[in-house]
mmCIF file of C-alpha atoms in Angstrom:
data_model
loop_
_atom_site.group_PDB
_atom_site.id
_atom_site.type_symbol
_atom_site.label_atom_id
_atom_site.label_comp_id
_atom_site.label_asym_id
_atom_site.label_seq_id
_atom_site.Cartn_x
_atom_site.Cartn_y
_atom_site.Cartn_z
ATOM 1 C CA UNK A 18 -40.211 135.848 107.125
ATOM 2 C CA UNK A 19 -38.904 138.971 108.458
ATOM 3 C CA UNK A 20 -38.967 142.767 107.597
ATOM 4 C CA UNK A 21 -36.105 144.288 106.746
ATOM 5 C CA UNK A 22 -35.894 148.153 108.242
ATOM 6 C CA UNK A 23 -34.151 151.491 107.969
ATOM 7 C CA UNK A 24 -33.722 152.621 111.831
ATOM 8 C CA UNK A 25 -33.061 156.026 113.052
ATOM 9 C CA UNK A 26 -32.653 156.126 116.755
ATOM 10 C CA UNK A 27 -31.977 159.650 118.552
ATOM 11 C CA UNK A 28 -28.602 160.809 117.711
ATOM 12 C CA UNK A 29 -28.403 161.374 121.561
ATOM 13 C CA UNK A 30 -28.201 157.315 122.459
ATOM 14 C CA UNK A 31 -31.186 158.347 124.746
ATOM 15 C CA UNK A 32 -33.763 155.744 125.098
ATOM 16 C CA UNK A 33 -36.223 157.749 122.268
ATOM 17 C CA UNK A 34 -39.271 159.319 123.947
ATOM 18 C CA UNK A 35 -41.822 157.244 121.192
ATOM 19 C CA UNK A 36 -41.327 155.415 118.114
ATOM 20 C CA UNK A 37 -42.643 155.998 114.351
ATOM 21 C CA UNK A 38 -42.836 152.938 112.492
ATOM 22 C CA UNK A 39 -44.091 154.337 108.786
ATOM 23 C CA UNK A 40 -44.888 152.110 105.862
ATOM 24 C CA UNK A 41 -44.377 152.948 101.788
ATOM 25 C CA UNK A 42 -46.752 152.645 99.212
ATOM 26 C CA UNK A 43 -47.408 150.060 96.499
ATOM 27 C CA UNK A 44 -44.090 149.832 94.310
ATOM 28 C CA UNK A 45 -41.733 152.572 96.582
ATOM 29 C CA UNK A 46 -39.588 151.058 99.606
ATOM 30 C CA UNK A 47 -38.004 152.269 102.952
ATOM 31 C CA UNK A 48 -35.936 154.575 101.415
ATOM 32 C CA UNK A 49 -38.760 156.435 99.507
ATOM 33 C CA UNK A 50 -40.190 157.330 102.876
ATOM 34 C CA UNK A 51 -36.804 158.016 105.052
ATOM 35 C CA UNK A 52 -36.191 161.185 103.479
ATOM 36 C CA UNK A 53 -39.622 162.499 105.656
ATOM 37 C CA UNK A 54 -37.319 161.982 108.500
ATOM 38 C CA UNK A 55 -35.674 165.277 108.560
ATOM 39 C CA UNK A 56 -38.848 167.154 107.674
ATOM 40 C CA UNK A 57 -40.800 165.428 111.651
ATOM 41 C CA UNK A 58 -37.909 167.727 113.257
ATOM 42 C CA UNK A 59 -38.471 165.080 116.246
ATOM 43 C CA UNK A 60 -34.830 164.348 117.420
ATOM 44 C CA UNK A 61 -35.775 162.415 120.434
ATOM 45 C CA UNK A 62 -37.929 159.851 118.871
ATOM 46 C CA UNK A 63 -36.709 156.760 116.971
ATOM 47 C CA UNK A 64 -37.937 156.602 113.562
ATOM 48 C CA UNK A 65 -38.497 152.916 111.330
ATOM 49 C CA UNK A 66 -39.082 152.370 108.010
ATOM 50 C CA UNK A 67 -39.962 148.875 107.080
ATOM 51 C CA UNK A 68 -39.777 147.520 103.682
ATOM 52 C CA UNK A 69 -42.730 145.353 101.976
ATOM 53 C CA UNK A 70 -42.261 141.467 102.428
ATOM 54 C CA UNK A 71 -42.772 141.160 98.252
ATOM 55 C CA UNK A 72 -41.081 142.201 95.347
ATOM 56 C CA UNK A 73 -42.703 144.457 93.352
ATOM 57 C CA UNK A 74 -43.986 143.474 89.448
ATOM 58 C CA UNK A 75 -42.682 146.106 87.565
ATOM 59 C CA UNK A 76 -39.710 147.295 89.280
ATOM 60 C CA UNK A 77 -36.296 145.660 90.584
ATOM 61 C CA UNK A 78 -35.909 148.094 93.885
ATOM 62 C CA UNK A 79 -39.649 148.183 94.661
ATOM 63 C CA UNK A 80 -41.666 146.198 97.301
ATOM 64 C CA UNK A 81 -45.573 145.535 97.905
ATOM 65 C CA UNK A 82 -47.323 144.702 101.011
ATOM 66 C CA UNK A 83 -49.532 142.166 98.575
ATOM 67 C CA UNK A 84 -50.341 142.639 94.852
ATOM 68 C CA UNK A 85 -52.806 145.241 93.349
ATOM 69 C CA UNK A 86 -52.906 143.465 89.653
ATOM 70 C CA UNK A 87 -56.782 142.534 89.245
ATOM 71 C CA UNK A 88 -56.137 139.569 88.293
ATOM 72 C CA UNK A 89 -54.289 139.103 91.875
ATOM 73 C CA UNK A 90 -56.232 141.378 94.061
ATOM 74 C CA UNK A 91 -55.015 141.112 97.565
ATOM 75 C CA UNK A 92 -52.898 138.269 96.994
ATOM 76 C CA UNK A 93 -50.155 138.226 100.145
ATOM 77 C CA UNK A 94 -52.576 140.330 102.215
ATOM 78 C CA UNK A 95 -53.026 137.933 105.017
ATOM 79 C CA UNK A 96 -49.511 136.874 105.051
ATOM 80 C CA UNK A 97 -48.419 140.798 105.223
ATOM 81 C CA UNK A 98 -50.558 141.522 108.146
ATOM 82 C CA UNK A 99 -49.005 138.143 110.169
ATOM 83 C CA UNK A 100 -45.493 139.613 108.974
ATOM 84 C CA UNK A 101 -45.799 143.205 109.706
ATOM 85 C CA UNK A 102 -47.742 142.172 113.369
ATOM 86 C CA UNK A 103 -45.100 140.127 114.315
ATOM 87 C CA UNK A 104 -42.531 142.873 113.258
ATOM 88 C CA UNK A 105 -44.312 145.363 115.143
ATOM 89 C CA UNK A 106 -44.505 143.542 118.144
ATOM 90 C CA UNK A 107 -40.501 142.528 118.318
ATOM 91 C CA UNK A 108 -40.231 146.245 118.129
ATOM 92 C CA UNK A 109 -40.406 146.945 122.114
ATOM 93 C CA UNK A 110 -37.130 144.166 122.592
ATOM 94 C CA UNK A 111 -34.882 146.305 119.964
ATOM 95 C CA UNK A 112 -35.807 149.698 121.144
ATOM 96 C CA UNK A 113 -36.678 149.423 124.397
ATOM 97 C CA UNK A 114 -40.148 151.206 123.511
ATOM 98 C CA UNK A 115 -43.669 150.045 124.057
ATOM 99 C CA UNK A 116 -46.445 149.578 121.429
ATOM 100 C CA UNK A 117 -48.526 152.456 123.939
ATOM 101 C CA UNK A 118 -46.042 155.409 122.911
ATOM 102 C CA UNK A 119 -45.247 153.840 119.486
ATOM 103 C CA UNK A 120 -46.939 155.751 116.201
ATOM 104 C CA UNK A 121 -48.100 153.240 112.661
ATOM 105 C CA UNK A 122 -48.280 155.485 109.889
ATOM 106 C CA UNK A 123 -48.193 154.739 106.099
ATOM 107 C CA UNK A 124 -48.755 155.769 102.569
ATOM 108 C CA UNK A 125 -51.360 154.420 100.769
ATOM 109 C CA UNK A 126 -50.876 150.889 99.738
ATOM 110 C CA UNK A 127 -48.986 151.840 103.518
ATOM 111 C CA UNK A 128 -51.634 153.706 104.552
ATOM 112 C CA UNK A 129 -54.392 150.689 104.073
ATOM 113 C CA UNK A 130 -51.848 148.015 106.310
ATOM 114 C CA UNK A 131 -51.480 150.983 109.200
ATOM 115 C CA UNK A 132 -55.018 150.859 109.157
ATOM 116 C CA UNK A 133 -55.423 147.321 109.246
ATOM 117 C CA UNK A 134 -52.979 146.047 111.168
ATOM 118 C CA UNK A 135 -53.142 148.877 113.616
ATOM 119 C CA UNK A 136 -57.082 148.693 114.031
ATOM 120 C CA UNK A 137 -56.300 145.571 116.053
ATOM 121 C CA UNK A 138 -53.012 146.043 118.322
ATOM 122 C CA UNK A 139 -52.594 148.514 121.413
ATOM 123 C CA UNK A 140 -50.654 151.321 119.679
ATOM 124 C CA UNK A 141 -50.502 154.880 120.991
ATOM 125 C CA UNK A 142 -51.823 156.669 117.488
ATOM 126 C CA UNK A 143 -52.328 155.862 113.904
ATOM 127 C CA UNK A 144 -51.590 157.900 110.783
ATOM 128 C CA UNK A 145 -53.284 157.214 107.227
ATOM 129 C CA UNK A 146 -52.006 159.481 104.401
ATOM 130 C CA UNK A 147 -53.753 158.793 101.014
ATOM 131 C CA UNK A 148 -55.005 155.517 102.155
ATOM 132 C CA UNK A 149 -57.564 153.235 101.929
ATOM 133 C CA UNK A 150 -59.886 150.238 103.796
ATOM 134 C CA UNK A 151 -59.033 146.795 102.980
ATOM 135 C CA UNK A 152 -62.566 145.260 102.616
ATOM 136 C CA UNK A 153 -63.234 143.776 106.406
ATOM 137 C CA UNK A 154 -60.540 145.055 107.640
ATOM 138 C CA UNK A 155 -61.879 146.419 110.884
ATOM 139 C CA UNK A 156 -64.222 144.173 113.296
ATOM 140 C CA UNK A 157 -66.670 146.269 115.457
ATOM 141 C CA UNK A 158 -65.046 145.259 118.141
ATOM 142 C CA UNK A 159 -61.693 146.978 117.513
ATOM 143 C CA UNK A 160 -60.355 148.780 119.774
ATOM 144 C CA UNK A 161 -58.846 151.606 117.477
ATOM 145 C CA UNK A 162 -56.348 154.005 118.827
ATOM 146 C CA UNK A 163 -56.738 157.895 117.909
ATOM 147 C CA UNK A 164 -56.118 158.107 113.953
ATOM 148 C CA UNK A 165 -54.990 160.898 111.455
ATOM 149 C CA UNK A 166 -56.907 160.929 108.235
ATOM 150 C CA UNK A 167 -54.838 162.974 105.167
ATOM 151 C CA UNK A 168 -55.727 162.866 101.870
ATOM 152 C CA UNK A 169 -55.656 164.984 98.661
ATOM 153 C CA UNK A 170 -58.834 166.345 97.143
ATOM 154 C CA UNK A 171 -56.807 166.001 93.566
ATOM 155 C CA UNK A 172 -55.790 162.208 94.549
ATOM 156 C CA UNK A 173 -55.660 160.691 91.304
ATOM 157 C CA UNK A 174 -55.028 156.917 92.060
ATOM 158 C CA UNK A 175 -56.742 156.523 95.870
ATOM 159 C CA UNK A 176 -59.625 158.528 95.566
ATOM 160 C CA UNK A 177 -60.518 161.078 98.200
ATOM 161 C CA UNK A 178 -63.974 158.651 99.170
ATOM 162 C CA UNK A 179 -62.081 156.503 100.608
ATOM 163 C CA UNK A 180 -60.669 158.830 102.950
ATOM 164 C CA UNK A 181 -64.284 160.049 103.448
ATOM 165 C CA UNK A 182 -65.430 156.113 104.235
ATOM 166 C CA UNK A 183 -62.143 155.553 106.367
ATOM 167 C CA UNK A 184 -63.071 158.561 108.396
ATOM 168 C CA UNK A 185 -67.157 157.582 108.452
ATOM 169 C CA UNK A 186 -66.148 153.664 109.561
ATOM 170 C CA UNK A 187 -64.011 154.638 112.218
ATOM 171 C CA UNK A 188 -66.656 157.795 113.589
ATOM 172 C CA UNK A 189 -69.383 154.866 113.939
ATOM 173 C CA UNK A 190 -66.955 152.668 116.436
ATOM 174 C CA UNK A 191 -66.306 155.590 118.605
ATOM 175 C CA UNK A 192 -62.858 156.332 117.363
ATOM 176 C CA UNK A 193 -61.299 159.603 117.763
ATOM 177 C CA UNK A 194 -60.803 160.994 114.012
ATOM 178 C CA UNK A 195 -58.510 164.278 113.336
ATOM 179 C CA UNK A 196 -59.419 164.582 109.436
ATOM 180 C CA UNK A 197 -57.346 166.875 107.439
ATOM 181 C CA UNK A 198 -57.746 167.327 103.185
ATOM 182 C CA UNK A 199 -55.430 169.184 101.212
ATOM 183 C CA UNK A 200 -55.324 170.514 97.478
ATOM 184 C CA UNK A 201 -52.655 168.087 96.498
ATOM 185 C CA UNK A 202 -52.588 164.706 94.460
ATOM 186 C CA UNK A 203 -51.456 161.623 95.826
ATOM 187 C CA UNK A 204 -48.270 162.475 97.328
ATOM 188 C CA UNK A 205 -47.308 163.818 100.786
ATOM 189 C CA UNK A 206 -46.057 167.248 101.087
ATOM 190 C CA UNK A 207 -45.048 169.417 103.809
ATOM 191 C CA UNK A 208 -48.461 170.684 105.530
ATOM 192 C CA UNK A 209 -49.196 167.257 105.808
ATOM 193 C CA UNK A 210 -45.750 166.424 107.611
ATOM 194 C CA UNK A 211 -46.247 169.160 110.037
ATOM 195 C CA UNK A 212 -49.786 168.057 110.779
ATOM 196 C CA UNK A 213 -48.377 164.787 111.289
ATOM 197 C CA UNK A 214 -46.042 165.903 113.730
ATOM 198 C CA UNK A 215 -48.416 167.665 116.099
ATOM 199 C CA UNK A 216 -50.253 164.513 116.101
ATOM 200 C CA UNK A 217 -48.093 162.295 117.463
ATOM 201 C CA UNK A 218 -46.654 164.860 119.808
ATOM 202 C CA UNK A 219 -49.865 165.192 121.260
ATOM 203 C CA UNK A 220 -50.441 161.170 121.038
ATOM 204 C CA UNK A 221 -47.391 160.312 122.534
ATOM 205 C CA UNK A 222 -47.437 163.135 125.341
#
């Protein structure tokens, strides 16, 4: 199985100076996220949004990286992180960028698979925004790239502790953590986009 994608490579046919590959949360899809692309004001970097290998329960146009139900906790998990690995490592062939000056970001549900899958492939930078640890997610001998924590303190679905035990897991395997809350519920908004962007400027540079 492949992802399907949104792709937004610089409008000057330049090869793009990095890539952002960010992922949607639990029920949205690509397009839910693409809209942040005017808001990065990063014309020279190619932007990818990926859409969720599963449908999602309760909604026609919405995907899920694995299902959230109780009574299917985590079901599709491991096949999402073989899908969305693979997908991230074709990504070099079709935009002629490497995983070192490539970003992973996501929102929640998105947020918990950039963590994830990211803890354990050679990307330059990884951005979590109202997300979450999948339980084992990260071995202590992960070689995490530099990570941006975001999270609202009024978060009413992922709650801001697990922002707090994202940040403390990563601290404890030496991983550089910029950690940034904001008085917001679980949504992104624009402070968070323009701390985003000086990130992976200063990641990619």
């Amino acid at each position: 199985m492949s992802l399907q994608y949104l792709s937004f490579p610089p409008a000057n046919s330049q090869t793009p100076t990095g890539l952002v590959v960010t992922l949607h949360g639990w029920g949205a899809n690509a397009e839910d996220v693409a809209y942040l692309l005017d808001y990065f004001q990063l014309p020279n970097y190619q932007f990818i949004f990926p859409n969720a290998p599963y449908p999602f329960p309760n909604s026609a146009i919405g995907r899920a990286w694995y299902d959230l139900r109780a009574e299917n906790m985590y079901q599709g998990l491991d096949e999402s992180r073989q899908i969305l690995t693979d997908f991230l490592l074709s990504l070099e062939a079709s935009t002629g960028v490497s995983l070192s000056r490539t970003v992973l970001s996501g929102f929640s549900q998105g947020g918990a698979m950039t963590l994830d899958v990211g803890s354990k492939l050679p990307i330059a930078g990884l951005v979590v925004m109202s997300g979450y640890l999948h339980p084992d997610a990260i071995s202590p001998d992960s070689k995490i790239s530099s990570t941006l924590i975001m999270h609202g303190t009024r978060d009413e679905v992922v709650p801001l502790q697990a922002a707090s035990r994202s940040r403390e897991t990563l601290k404890s395997l030496g991983v550089a953590v910029e950690y940034h809350e904001f008085e917001t519920g679980h949504e992104i908004n624009l402070e968070m986009l323009d701390v985003a962007r000086n990130f992976i400027i200063k990641t990619i540079a």
